[in-house]
């Protein structure tokens, strides 16, 4: 059975020979990273916005996390029956503090744990698998 | 700048749609009750009010455009007064208070009504209803799936890591809050809860439990602000507004409010709230440790521990021990939310900033009954809301 895999929202992330990355931008003038992309730098102290596309992936550390003990309302989509999951706030070594689900069971997650960015299924609908960025304990 | 007095205050008891308290009352009815009470408390008639600053609601009334002040004016009698409708998420009531204060302080008007009221939909507050990929809130919900309290739960978990705060200590905040609301005739919940009851309530977003997160409520609050000169015609001992400040988020704010931001070099704080509170202290010429009490936005018990530390009322990591020693009770040395707070009232979102002024005024007049802070002289009221809005006001007698 061949599976059709699509991103939950197109253009936000990619997984290729360079690994999994979310596709944001970075201001070349002041170094501020953004995800999703922004057209101009939001830093009031920036000498002059110079935005360039930038991917963020690799490893990071869990700054903190919470658990979704109940299914969030729409527009969230999930496979039923709902299973609680951890939501991590991860400080990536590449300079971005990023929010995302953690694929491991919530009981296994701790503040300070090392994780890496992955692209994983989020939900199934109409015979397709929809993916998003998540974190995985390493 | 003129001195500004709080001449009158009014409140409709908070409740839940369909219950014995608010039943099916419309937001206009709730507001009318609060405004009538404030007018009679001030000893003035509706026709003496020169301007209205109202909190804009996205949930109830306001003709769907947040014109809640216009609803109040139509209902009480169209006198042609100027109306300012202020939108700032959950900080709208605080924002309306600031505009009312500024109108009087700036000498534009002598008598201004500040009002906020809500009839809330059931369940968690939804931040966004749109399905647009350019909306960061849509992306957060579709790609991650964050229940409303996830932001607070993340901060609470971080606090547990940094300061060793336990789930039991957080539950004790709720026990204390409900202890304060016992006998408060305006609170939605007027019964005490035990530590066991709080700890046995289910996780909504681990580590936060159902009893540790404020529900939504219906309610209304009103206050009449008055210039010093005029106030002396009405009362010999008014409550004074020592300062009123509004602020928004700083670029250096690194709390996980959106999908992503830069990794910070140091700790993360609520910058909008810190700025508003600091400005309020500066303008009032007082320090955080001079306060008799604080009415703060406790959407969850986490904030009763975090905010006093962020504002310098106590040392970082100290709040949980002050709580356990009873120091955050009305009789303690750092009273927090003597009213019972959002956890005991529920959140009637845009009414909250005005509700806090009402309680602070009663405290400073010595009219707070069983929850009275003995000898209260100086109180801080604080709100924050979606969009990075925050307000702070200091009242004194
Ligand atoms: Zn820049």
XYZ file of C-alpha atoms and ligand atoms in Angstrom:
536
model
C 0.000 0.000 0.000
C 1.602 3.210 -1.107
C 1.037 6.114 1.199
C 0.432 9.682 0.097
C 2.290 12.010 2.449
C 1.644 15.748 2.515
C 2.641 18.570 4.867
C -0.163 19.778 7.170
C 0.661 23.262 5.839
C 2.810 23.514 2.688
C 6.064 25.467 2.551
C 6.806 25.555 6.281
C 9.287 22.669 6.604
C 11.301 20.170 4.637
C 13.217 16.919 5.158
C 15.938 16.107 2.597
C 19.554 14.953 2.474
C 20.463 17.880 4.793
C 17.995 16.684 7.428
C 14.714 18.053 8.788
C 14.325 21.827 8.955
C 11.667 24.448 9.478
C 11.880 27.148 6.821
C 12.203 30.599 8.349
C 14.296 33.644 7.771
C 17.157 35.498 9.395
C 18.073 39.167 9.426
C 21.618 39.487 8.088
C 21.918 42.932 9.702
C 21.189 42.039 13.341
C 21.146 38.225 13.355
C 17.546 37.799 14.533
C 16.004 34.446 13.478
C 12.321 34.143 12.512
C 9.878 31.293 11.918
C 7.649 31.497 10.000
C 9.312 33.919 7.570
C 8.717 37.627 8.040
C 9.111 40.295 5.338
C 10.967 42.810 7.536
C 12.993 42.624 10.749
C 11.005 43.375 13.938
C 14.014 44.404 16.014
C 13.646 48.135 16.828
C 17.438 48.349 17.336
C 18.201 46.794 13.924
C 20.328 49.099 11.756
C 18.379 48.099 8.624
C 16.386 44.980 7.807
C 18.131 42.464 5.505
C 16.010 39.311 5.515
C 17.337 36.084 4.016
C 15.670 32.646 3.941
C 17.087 30.339 6.627
C 16.354 26.746 7.657
C 16.492 25.713 11.315
C 16.925 22.102 12.372
C 19.302 19.780 14.139
C 19.609 19.376 17.863
C 18.378 21.400 20.783
C 17.509 21.352 24.470
C 14.024 21.332 26.033
C 13.659 24.741 27.776
C 10.290 23.620 29.117
C 7.213 21.649 28.083
C 3.537 21.099 28.824
C 1.139 18.259 28.129
C -2.044 18.431 26.057
C -4.225 16.313 28.342
C -7.311 17.084 26.246
C -7.668 17.502 22.498
C -7.213 21.130 21.458
C -10.141 22.645 19.548
C -10.235 23.122 15.759
C -8.343 24.123 13.672
C -6.147 21.440 15.256
C -6.491 17.997 13.637
C -5.520 14.672 15.210
C -6.084 10.918 14.861
C -8.797 9.509 17.120
C -8.782 8.289 19.803
C -6.908 11.307 21.206
C -3.685 10.471 22.996
C -2.081 13.113 25.267
C 1.211 14.466 23.948
C 3.971 16.731 25.215
C 4.547 20.161 23.652
C 8.165 21.248 23.920
C 9.720 24.703 23.843
C 13.130 23.840 22.460
C 16.251 25.991 22.240
C 17.884 24.825 19.011
C 21.656 25.057 18.692
C 20.972 26.904 15.421
C 19.640 29.854 17.485
C 15.865 29.422 17.303
C 13.557 28.837 20.291
C 10.848 26.696 18.661
C 7.559 25.192 19.851
C 6.516 21.718 18.681
C 5.052 18.371 19.702
C 7.417 15.773 21.139
C 6.941 12.276 19.676
C 8.044 10.471 22.865
C 5.536 9.737 25.666
C 5.040 12.764 27.979
C 6.375 10.754 30.964
C 9.743 10.443 29.205
C 10.211 14.195 28.680
C 12.239 16.365 31.084
C 13.396 19.978 31.128
C 16.943 20.042 29.796
C 16.560 16.884 27.683
C 18.380 16.771 24.343
C 16.135 16.507 21.283
C 16.348 16.740 17.513
C 13.950 18.166 14.939
C 12.043 15.569 12.879
C 9.198 15.599 10.364
C 6.503 13.160 11.525
C 2.822 12.338 10.881
C 0.302 14.605 12.638
C -3.006 13.145 11.390
C -4.563 11.021 8.646
C -7.419 12.183 6.440
C -8.886 11.060 3.089
C -6.286 8.294 2.676
C -3.424 10.744 3.143
C -0.870 11.218 5.891
C -0.315 14.842 6.943
C 3.005 15.732 8.560
C 4.414 18.483 10.744
C 7.680 19.295 12.535
C 8.145 17.628 15.893
C 10.959 16.856 18.327
C 12.394 13.482 19.297
C 14.486 12.683 22.370
C 18.061 11.725 21.460
C -1.851 66.991 35.624
C -4.755 66.946 38.072
C -5.140 64.521 40.940
C -7.775 61.867 40.156
C -10.132 60.318 42.715
C -12.184 57.134 42.570
C -15.567 58.547 43.598
C -17.777 55.492 43.227
C -17.562 51.783 42.405
C -20.039 49.061 41.461
C -19.997 45.356 40.641
C -22.416 42.685 39.478
C -21.662 39.361 41.146
C -19.880 36.998 38.797
C -21.565 33.809 37.617
C -22.039 31.378 34.778
C -24.727 31.593 32.080
C -27.914 29.939 33.312
C -26.985 29.833 37.007
C -28.910 31.487 39.873
C -26.585 34.532 39.867
C -26.486 35.839 36.307
C -29.121 33.582 34.694
C -29.765 34.807 31.172
C -28.979 38.455 31.869
C -27.534 40.317 28.891
C -24.257 42.182 29.144
C -26.281 45.420 29.073
C -28.247 44.327 32.163
C -25.068 43.337 33.988
C -23.462 46.688 33.130
C -26.583 48.639 34.147
C -26.464 47.023 37.601
C -22.755 47.848 38.046
C -23.113 51.424 36.745
C -26.205 52.182 38.879
C -24.306 50.945 41.928
C -21.251 53.088 41.070
C -23.384 56.205 40.451
C -25.200 55.824 43.742
C -21.913 55.068 45.545
C -20.508 58.304 44.078
C -23.667 60.227 44.917
C -24.141 61.490 41.356
C -26.753 61.001 38.640
C -26.201 59.573 35.168
C -26.706 63.018 33.624
C -23.623 64.336 35.455
C -21.296 61.847 33.718
C -19.248 63.746 31.120
C -17.561 60.871 29.249
C -17.454 57.063 29.150
C -14.400 54.834 28.754
C -15.555 51.267 28.109
C -13.809 47.952 27.564
C -14.562 46.476 24.134
C -15.733 42.883 24.172
C -15.419 40.443 21.279
C -17.794 38.049 23.014
C -20.892 40.020 23.968
C -22.852 43.160 23.060
C -21.202 46.106 21.358
C -23.169 45.492 18.143
C -20.476 43.021 17.115
C -17.986 45.894 16.779
C -16.871 46.217 20.379
C -19.061 49.291 20.874
C -19.887 48.276 24.442
C -19.707 51.835 25.783
C -22.357 52.900 23.262
C -24.642 50.092 24.505
C -24.277 51.396 28.073
C -25.018 54.996 27.048
C -28.098 54.006 25.016
C -29.386 51.928 27.919
C -28.884 54.593 30.598
C -30.048 57.470 28.428
C -28.450 59.053 25.357
C -26.963 62.205 26.797
C -24.610 62.717 23.852
C -21.434 62.200 25.909
C -18.195 61.130 24.218
C -17.608 57.350 24.355
C -14.223 55.646 24.090
C -14.331 51.892 23.361
C -11.006 50.265 24.200
C -9.829 46.922 22.881
C -6.826 45.189 24.479
C -7.806 41.533 24.965
C -8.053 40.670 28.650
C -6.363 44.006 29.446
C -9.268 46.026 27.987
C -10.731 46.926 31.393
C -7.345 48.188 32.566
C -6.939 50.097 29.338
C -10.368 51.735 29.725
C -9.408 52.728 33.264
C -6.213 54.316 31.956
C -8.092 56.344 29.346
C -10.706 57.436 31.901
C -7.885 58.414 34.259
C -6.047 60.329 31.515
C -9.179 62.302 30.583
C -9.587 63.484 34.169
C -5.866 63.921 34.912
C -5.461 65.950 31.722
C -8.263 68.293 32.733
C -10.542 67.348 29.833
C -13.405 66.110 32.052
C -14.328 66.145 35.759
C -16.559 63.074 35.955
C -15.883 59.981 33.829
C -17.482 56.518 33.931
C -15.239 53.494 33.334
C -17.143 50.273 32.663
C -16.588 46.681 31.518
C -18.948 43.721 31.276
C -19.115 40.257 29.727
C -21.403 37.386 28.887
C -18.867 34.714 27.966
C -19.266 31.713 25.660
C -18.724 28.290 27.245
C -15.358 26.544 27.363
C -11.823 27.723 26.708
C -11.318 31.091 25.064
C -10.416 30.617 21.413
C -7.714 33.006 20.298
C -8.358 32.742 16.570
C -11.068 31.371 14.355
C -9.477 31.846 10.957
C -7.964 29.153 8.719
C -5.305 31.275 7.063
C -1.709 30.141 6.682
C -0.559 33.733 7.187
C -2.083 33.724 10.695
C 0.548 32.507 13.199
C -2.209 31.417 15.603
C -3.696 29.152 12.915
C -0.254 27.617 12.317
C 0.235 27.097 16.052
C -3.063 25.235 16.312
C -2.888 23.245 13.066
C 0.784 22.258 13.185
C 1.318 21.897 16.954
C -2.091 21.857 18.657
C -1.804 23.942 21.811
C -4.680 23.926 24.296
C -5.399 27.360 25.807
C -3.495 26.773 29.079
C -0.391 25.302 27.340
C 1.528 28.605 27.567
C 0.905 28.871 31.315
C 1.634 25.161 31.834
C 4.984 25.557 30.061
C 5.931 28.466 32.336
C 4.771 26.554 35.422
C 6.912 23.545 34.399
C 9.915 25.824 33.898
C 9.358 27.312 37.355
C 9.308 23.815 38.872
C 12.684 23.210 37.214
C 14.245 26.545 38.227
C 12.940 26.971 41.771
C 11.871 23.483 42.809
C 8.234 24.559 43.062
C 6.018 21.506 43.609
C 2.576 20.720 42.196
C 1.327 20.778 45.770
C 2.616 24.331 46.273
C 0.788 25.449 43.144
C -2.382 23.768 44.412
C -2.001 25.680 47.681
C -2.401 28.936 45.738
C -5.917 27.860 44.778
C -6.671 26.820 48.357
C -5.576 30.289 49.509
C -7.518 32.088 46.748
C -10.742 30.268 47.605
C -10.156 30.927 51.305
C -10.165 34.663 50.455
C -13.410 34.450 48.479
C -15.353 32.793 51.305
C -17.867 35.440 52.329
C -17.088 37.742 49.387
C -20.650 38.405 48.197
C -19.479 39.225 44.659
C -17.353 36.113 44.012
C -18.716 33.311 41.832
C -17.162 30.666 44.080
C -17.687 31.352 47.777
C -16.787 27.969 49.207
C -13.339 26.910 50.388
C -11.587 23.972 48.696
C -9.148 21.540 50.286
C -5.680 20.701 49.026
C -6.957 17.180 48.258
C -9.807 18.522 46.117
C -7.419 20.653 44.069
C -4.861 17.841 43.724
C -7.634 15.417 42.703
C -8.965 17.703 39.968
C -7.826 16.476 36.530
C -4.885 17.885 34.602
C -6.012 20.278 31.890
C -2.472 20.875 30.741
C 0.039 19.092 32.950
C 1.300 20.393 35.397
C -1.819 22.608 35.688
C -5.099 21.160 36.979
C -8.716 22.166 36.483
C -9.014 23.959 39.855
C -5.807 25.899 39.200
C -7.071 27.622 36.042
C -9.750 30.313 36.106
C -12.934 29.501 34.190
C -14.818 32.103 32.163
C -17.586 34.037 33.933
C -20.276 36.619 33.264
C -20.090 39.838 35.249
C -19.690 43.610 35.099
C -17.786 46.342 36.930
C -17.949 50.128 36.919
C -16.163 53.053 38.516
C -16.659 56.831 38.528
C -13.444 58.862 38.275
C -13.425 62.471 39.394
C -11.077 65.457 39.514
C -9.700 66.397 42.945
C -11.461 69.748 43.022
C -14.845 68.233 42.257
C -14.288 65.202 44.501
C -14.124 67.418 47.592
C -17.731 68.465 46.943
C -18.785 64.855 47.403
C -16.506 63.286 49.994
C -13.915 64.233 52.575
C -11.882 61.047 52.162
C -11.725 59.876 48.559
C -9.532 57.065 47.277
C -6.836 58.490 44.969
C -5.276 57.157 41.798
C -1.542 57.394 42.509
C -0.671 56.261 38.968
C -2.014 54.456 35.921
C 0.197 52.956 33.204
C -0.173 50.959 29.981
C 2.542 49.040 28.111
C 3.051 46.483 25.353
C 5.579 43.699 24.713
C 9.236 44.455 24.215
C 11.281 42.925 21.382
C 13.472 41.370 24.088
C 10.519 39.288 25.347
C 11.499 35.640 24.883
C 8.535 33.812 26.406
C 7.082 31.200 24.009
C 4.046 33.233 22.939
C 4.336 32.342 19.245
C 5.843 29.495 17.247
C 9.415 30.692 17.507
C 11.825 33.435 18.523
C 15.514 33.936 19.224
C 17.147 31.828 21.967
C 17.747 34.353 24.790
C 20.972 34.828 26.741
C 19.274 35.083 30.127
C 15.964 34.449 31.880
C 12.596 35.152 30.261
C 10.039 37.560 31.741
C 6.612 39.024 30.908
C 8.039 42.268 29.509
C 4.695 44.002 28.850
C 3.618 43.464 32.458
C 6.995 44.415 33.920
C 7.053 47.657 31.942
C 3.516 48.642 32.975
C 4.137 47.800 36.643
C 7.507 49.592 36.738
C 5.987 52.709 35.176
C 3.170 52.594 37.735
C 5.720 52.427 40.596
C 7.820 55.259 39.110
C 4.896 57.598 38.529
C 3.446 56.925 41.982
C 6.879 57.388 43.562
C 6.622 54.182 45.571
C 8.520 50.898 45.670
C 7.183 47.337 45.322
C 7.662 46.575 49.016
C 5.533 49.521 50.127
C 2.316 48.003 48.742
C -0.408 46.973 51.194
C -1.869 44.506 48.661
C -1.987 43.514 44.988
C -4.927 42.547 42.756
C -3.253 40.750 39.832
C -4.309 38.731 36.822
C -4.198 35.145 38.079
C -5.478 33.229 35.060
C -3.655 30.368 36.740
C -2.140 29.884 40.179
C 1.330 30.064 38.586
C 1.039 33.846 38.395
C 0.598 34.346 42.134
C 4.081 32.873 42.467
C 5.787 34.353 39.395
C 4.540 37.933 39.269
C 5.504 39.049 42.808
C 9.048 37.929 41.971
C 9.151 39.572 38.514
C 7.987 42.858 40.060
C 10.365 42.862 43.016
C 7.768 42.304 45.756
C 9.957 39.420 46.930
C 13.071 37.546 45.826
C 13.090 35.071 42.899
C 11.987 31.653 44.181
C 10.662 33.071 47.450
C 6.923 33.364 46.653
C 6.095 29.710 47.325
C 7.506 29.951 50.859
C 5.653 33.213 51.554
C 2.479 31.463 50.364
C 3.052 28.488 52.662
C 3.761 30.828 55.584
C 0.402 32.566 55.014
C 2.079 35.842 54.002
C -0.021 36.205 50.811
C -3.282 36.132 52.798
C -4.979 39.494 53.581
C -3.382 39.340 57.042
C 0.114 38.500 55.737
C 2.958 40.838 54.808
C 2.475 40.432 51.023
C -1.296 40.098 50.452
C -2.101 38.870 46.925
C -5.635 38.999 45.503
C -7.567 39.462 48.740
C -10.753 39.429 46.599
C -10.115 35.770 45.744
C -8.826 36.724 42.295
C -9.690 35.302 38.892
C -9.514 31.755 40.291
C -12.486 32.559 42.587
C -14.388 34.937 40.282
C -13.735 33.385 36.896
C -12.696 35.676 34.100
C -15.268 38.046 32.619
C -12.429 39.090 30.343
C -12.889 42.791 29.657
C -14.487 43.527 33.047
C -11.440 42.373 35.017
C -9.366 45.566 34.977
C -12.349 47.500 36.355
C -13.238 44.733 38.827
C -9.750 45.093 40.332
C -10.240 48.853 40.810
C -13.546 48.167 42.579
C -11.952 45.718 45.027
C -8.918 47.970 45.564
C -11.235 50.888 46.384
C -13.184 48.828 48.921
C -9.908 47.672 50.478
C -8.622 51.255 50.817
C -11.931 52.400 52.311
C -11.867 49.488 54.774
C -15.099 48.040 53.301
C -13.860 44.565 52.357
C -15.336 42.667 55.294
C -13.772 39.292 56.075
C -11.135 39.681 53.349
C -10.029 43.147 54.508
C -6.287 43.847 54.498
C -5.766 45.515 57.886
C -4.773 49.177 57.490
C -4.570 49.017 53.673
C -2.993 52.225 52.347
C -1.594 51.420 48.902
C -2.801 48.842 46.353
C -1.704 47.732 42.880
C -4.102 46.488 40.175
C -2.668 44.695 37.123
C -3.988 43.127 33.912
C -2.492 41.653 30.760
C -4.074 40.514 27.515
C -3.693 39.076 24.053
C -1.567 41.094 21.663
C 1.010 41.876 24.340
C -1.081 44.417 26.264
C -0.631 45.172 29.955
C -1.887 47.728 32.453
C -1.059 48.670 36.032
C -2.650 51.166 38.399
C -1.769 52.126 41.949
C -4.497 53.398 44.281
C -3.926 55.066 47.649
C -5.958 56.602 50.450
Zn 17.400 42.980 11.952
